[in-house]
Amino acid sequence: MEIERKFKISDDWTVPRDVARQRVRQAYLTSPGSDSEIRVREKGEVRVLTVKSPVADAGSLVRKEVEFEIDDEVFEQLWEMARGHSLSKIRSIVPVGDRVAAVDVYEGPLAGLCVVEVEFDSVDTAKAFIPPSWFGEEVTDDPAWSNRELAAVYA
């Protein structure tokens, strides 16, 4: 299960220089608006196939997730099948209290867009989370802010 909240980032905040960063490329094999999501992701030397599906009555906060590594050849074949529904971003891992936040700074057609995601162990913990001041508007339940939608709009 993936339990996650997503936010815009305040305009006056910048990623600290001393945090871990990694380029992420991902492409989507399912159409925007469909219930399930299938994507391939390249993060460093690791390539994975991920399938996500909604959980009844949980909104966008909770999704079932299955993810496994794939080899380079399979990744490239699936990447081509995505027909440009892809994106690239730099992901930084930033401490937030006893949690970590994944800050994504997008590249290419999405350059300038920055969002932050925080994962949780339970729905109760997610709902109790008080975002720090540098988090902006919450977009967890706004489908326009999903990576799949963003990749499709700018394909």
mmCIF file of C-alpha atoms in Angstrom:
data_model
loop_
_atom_site.group_PDB
_atom_site.id
_atom_site.type_symbol
_atom_site.label_atom_id
_atom_site.label_comp_id
_atom_site.label_asym_id
_atom_site.label_seq_id
_atom_site.Cartn_x
_atom_site.Cartn_y
_atom_site.Cartn_z
ATOM 1 C CA MET A 1 0.000 0.000 0.000
ATOM 2 C CA GLU A 2 1.085 3.538 -0.725
ATOM 3 C CA ILE A 3 -0.215 6.213 1.635
ATOM 4 C CA GLU A 4 0.945 9.598 0.452
ATOM 5 C CA ARG A 5 0.145 13.309 0.594
ATOM 6 C CA LYS A 6 1.316 15.747 -2.082
ATOM 7 C CA PHE A 7 1.783 19.520 -1.900
ATOM 8 C CA LYS A 8 2.981 22.428 -3.979
ATOM 9 C CA ILE A 9 6.040 24.175 -2.563
ATOM 10 C CA SER A 10 6.048 27.764 -1.327
ATOM 11 C CA ASP A 11 7.628 30.137 -3.844
ATOM 12 C CA ASP A 12 10.247 31.420 -1.388
ATOM 13 C CA TRP A 13 11.693 27.973 -0.500
ATOM 14 C CA THR A 14 14.688 26.333 -2.167
ATOM 15 C CA VAL A 15 16.083 22.817 -1.847
ATOM 16 C CA PRO A 16 18.936 22.727 0.694
ATOM 17 C CA ARG A 17 22.331 22.092 -0.901
ATOM 18 C CA ASP A 18 23.294 19.291 1.485
ATOM 19 C CA VAL A 19 20.501 16.800 0.692
ATOM 20 C CA ALA A 20 20.672 13.708 -1.527
ATOM 21 C CA ARG A 21 19.527 14.267 -5.124
ATOM 22 C CA GLN A 22 18.810 11.876 -7.955
ATOM 23 C CA ARG A 23 17.486 12.237 -11.510
ATOM 24 C CA VAL A 24 14.278 10.286 -12.129
ATOM 25 C CA ARG A 25 12.743 9.522 -15.518
ATOM 26 C CA GLN A 26 9.343 7.902 -15.735
ATOM 27 C CA ALA A 27 6.852 7.073 -18.483
ATOM 28 C CA TYR A 28 3.207 6.036 -18.303
ATOM 29 C CA LEU A 29 1.595 3.151 -20.171
ATOM 30 C CA THR A 30 -1.970 3.868 -19.032
ATOM 31 C CA SER A 31 -4.096 6.760 -20.224
ATOM 32 C CA PRO A 32 -4.884 9.757 -18.038
ATOM 33 C CA GLY A 33 -8.103 9.277 -16.109
ATOM 34 C CA SER A 34 -7.981 5.475 -15.953
ATOM 35 C CA ASP A 35 -8.321 3.917 -12.503
ATOM 36 C CA SER A 36 -5.081 1.940 -12.595
ATOM 37 C CA GLU A 37 -1.670 3.326 -13.423
ATOM 38 C CA ILE A 38 1.231 1.488 -15.025
ATOM 39 C CA ARG A 39 4.587 3.220 -15.269
ATOM 40 C CA VAL A 40 8.250 2.510 -15.831
ATOM 41 C CA ARG A 41 10.827 4.451 -13.860
ATOM 42 C CA GLU A 42 14.559 4.904 -14.099
ATOM 43 C CA LYS A 43 16.241 6.130 -10.933
ATOM 44 C CA GLY A 44 20.022 5.959 -11.180
ATOM 45 C CA GLU A 45 20.899 2.468 -12.362
ATOM 46 C CA VAL A 46 17.593 0.964 -11.196
ATOM 47 C CA ARG A 47 14.682 0.435 -13.579
ATOM 48 C CA VAL A 48 11.282 -0.621 -12.271
ATOM 49 C CA LEU A 49 7.774 -1.349 -13.458
ATOM 50 C CA THR A 50 5.068 -0.074 -11.114
ATOM 51 C CA VAL A 51 1.342 -0.786 -11.085
ATOM 52 C CA LYS A 52 -0.933 1.307 -8.866
ATOM 53 C CA SER A 53 -4.663 1.007 -8.325
ATOM 54 C CA PRO A 54 -7.150 2.842 -6.128
ATOM 55 C CA VAL A 55 -8.469 1.582 -2.821
ATOM 56 C CA ALA A 56 -12.247 1.873 -2.431
ATOM 57 C CA ASP A 57 -13.391 4.875 -0.371
ATOM 58 C CA ALA A 58 -9.809 6.101 0.231
ATOM 59 C CA GLY A 59 -9.636 8.932 -2.304
ATOM 60 C CA SER A 60 -6.163 9.646 -3.662
ATOM 61 C CA LEU A 61 -4.512 9.206 -0.277
ATOM 62 C CA VAL A 62 -4.193 5.398 -0.464
ATOM 63 C CA ARG A 63 -3.358 3.190 -3.420
ATOM 64 C CA LYS A 64 -2.345 -0.413 -3.882
ATOM 65 C CA GLU A 65 1.142 -0.585 -5.349
ATOM 66 C CA VAL A 66 3.192 -3.390 -6.882
ATOM 67 C CA GLU A 67 6.715 -2.606 -8.034
ATOM 68 C CA PHE A 68 9.554 -4.764 -9.321
ATOM 69 C CA GLU A 69 12.869 -4.316 -11.092
ATOM 70 C CA ILE A 70 13.114 -4.894 -14.823
ATOM 71 C CA ASP A 71 16.154 -5.175 -17.065
ATOM 72 C CA ASP A 72 17.370 -2.432 -19.398
ATOM 73 C CA GLU A 73 15.954 -4.026 -22.551
ATOM 74 C CA VAL A 74 12.445 -4.394 -21.114
ATOM 75 C CA PHE A 75 12.617 -0.841 -19.751
ATOM 76 C CA GLU A 76 13.521 0.574 -23.174
ATOM 77 C CA GLN A 77 10.737 -1.386 -24.904
ATOM 78 C CA LEU A 78 8.139 -0.177 -22.408
ATOM 79 C CA TRP A 79 9.501 3.388 -22.571
ATOM 80 C CA GLU A 80 8.887 3.403 -26.336
ATOM 81 C CA MET A 81 5.352 2.061 -25.818
ATOM 82 C CA ALA A 82 4.568 5.079 -23.606
ATOM 83 C CA ARG A 83 4.708 7.277 -26.744
ATOM 84 C CA GLY A 84 6.174 10.324 -25.054
ATOM 85 C CA HIS A 85 3.958 10.308 -21.971
ATOM 86 C CA SER A 86 7.039 10.792 -19.822
ATOM 87 C CA LEU A 87 8.739 13.252 -17.540
ATOM 88 C CA SER A 88 12.067 13.928 -15.928
ATOM 89 C CA LYS A 89 12.743 15.421 -12.526
ATOM 90 C CA ILE A 90 15.387 15.811 -9.869
ATOM 91 C CA ARG A 91 14.268 14.218 -6.620
ATOM 92 C CA SER A 92 15.719 15.459 -3.345
ATOM 93 C CA ILE A 93 15.154 13.762 -0.008
ATOM 94 C CA VAL A 94 14.572 16.397 2.676
ATOM 95 C CA PRO A 95 14.105 15.656 6.398
ATOM 96 C CA VAL A 96 10.787 16.873 7.836
ATOM 97 C CA GLY A 97 10.668 16.134 11.547
ATOM 98 C CA ASP A 98 10.646 12.348 11.954
ATOM 99 C CA ARG A 99 9.744 11.855 8.274
ATOM 100 C CA VAL A 100 11.366 12.486 4.936
ATOM 101 C CA ALA A 101 9.885 14.464 2.088
ATOM 102 C CA ALA A 102 10.545 13.725 -1.576
ATOM 103 C CA VAL A 103 10.922 17.088 -3.307
ATOM 104 C CA ASP A 104 10.571 16.902 -7.088
ATOM 105 C CA VAL A 105 11.925 19.686 -9.292
ATOM 106 C CA TYR A 106 10.766 18.976 -12.835
ATOM 107 C CA GLU A 107 12.823 19.376 -15.996
ATOM 108 C CA GLY A 108 11.997 19.826 -19.676
ATOM 109 C CA PRO A 109 8.497 21.115 -20.505
ATOM 110 C CA LEU A 110 7.626 21.062 -16.784
ATOM 111 C CA ALA A 111 10.704 23.094 -15.735
ATOM 112 C CA GLY A 112 9.960 25.364 -12.818
ATOM 113 C CA LEU A 113 7.313 23.097 -11.312
ATOM 114 C CA CYS A 114 8.144 21.873 -7.791
ATOM 115 C CA VAL A 115 6.123 19.541 -5.579
ATOM 116 C CA VAL A 116 6.732 17.612 -2.390
ATOM 117 C CA GLU A 117 5.376 14.202 -1.359
ATOM 118 C CA VAL A 118 5.402 12.542 2.042
ATOM 119 C CA GLU A 119 4.655 8.840 2.566
ATOM 120 C CA PHE A 120 3.061 7.438 5.702
ATOM 121 C CA ASP A 121 2.589 4.099 7.463
ATOM 122 C CA SER A 122 -1.112 4.632 8.132
ATOM 123 C CA VAL A 123 -4.045 6.784 7.102
ATOM 124 C CA ASP A 124 -4.321 8.150 10.640
ATOM 125 C CA THR A 125 -0.676 9.261 10.587
ATOM 126 C CA ALA A 126 -1.182 10.857 7.174
ATOM 127 C CA LYS A 127 -4.248 12.764 8.323
ATOM 128 C CA ALA A 128 -2.502 13.924 11.529
ATOM 129 C CA PHE A 129 0.537 15.255 9.637
ATOM 130 C CA ILE A 130 0.980 19.005 9.958
ATOM 131 C CA PRO A 131 2.961 20.272 6.980
ATOM 132 C CA PRO A 132 5.853 22.660 7.620
ATOM 133 C CA SER A 133 5.574 26.282 6.519
ATOM 134 C CA TRP A 134 7.465 25.721 3.252
ATOM 135 C CA PHE A 135 4.756 23.359 2.008
ATOM 136 C CA GLY A 136 2.202 25.148 -0.119
ATOM 137 C CA GLU A 137 -1.291 24.144 -1.197
ATOM 138 C CA GLU A 138 -2.142 20.445 -0.842
ATOM 139 C CA VAL A 139 -2.864 18.740 -4.176
ATOM 140 C CA THR A 140 -3.237 15.121 -3.029
ATOM 141 C CA ASP A 141 -6.804 14.862 -4.327
ATOM 142 C CA ASP A 142 -6.340 16.976 -7.456
ATOM 143 C CA PRO A 143 -5.845 14.579 -10.394
ATOM 144 C CA ALA A 144 -4.292 17.358 -12.496
ATOM 145 C CA TRP A 145 -1.219 17.169 -10.229
ATOM 146 C CA SER A 146 -0.573 13.456 -10.653
ATOM 147 C CA ASN A 147 2.638 12.675 -12.504
ATOM 148 C CA ARG A 148 0.682 10.688 -15.093
ATOM 149 C CA GLU A 149 -1.515 13.690 -15.887
ATOM 150 C CA LEU A 150 1.457 16.051 -16.008
ATOM 151 C CA ALA A 151 3.329 13.689 -18.368
ATOM 152 C CA ALA A 152 0.325 13.449 -20.687
ATOM 153 C CA VAL A 153 -0.326 17.202 -20.838
ATOM 154 C CA TYR A 154 3.256 17.964 -21.823
ATOM 155 C CA ALA A 155 3.858 14.961 -24.077
#
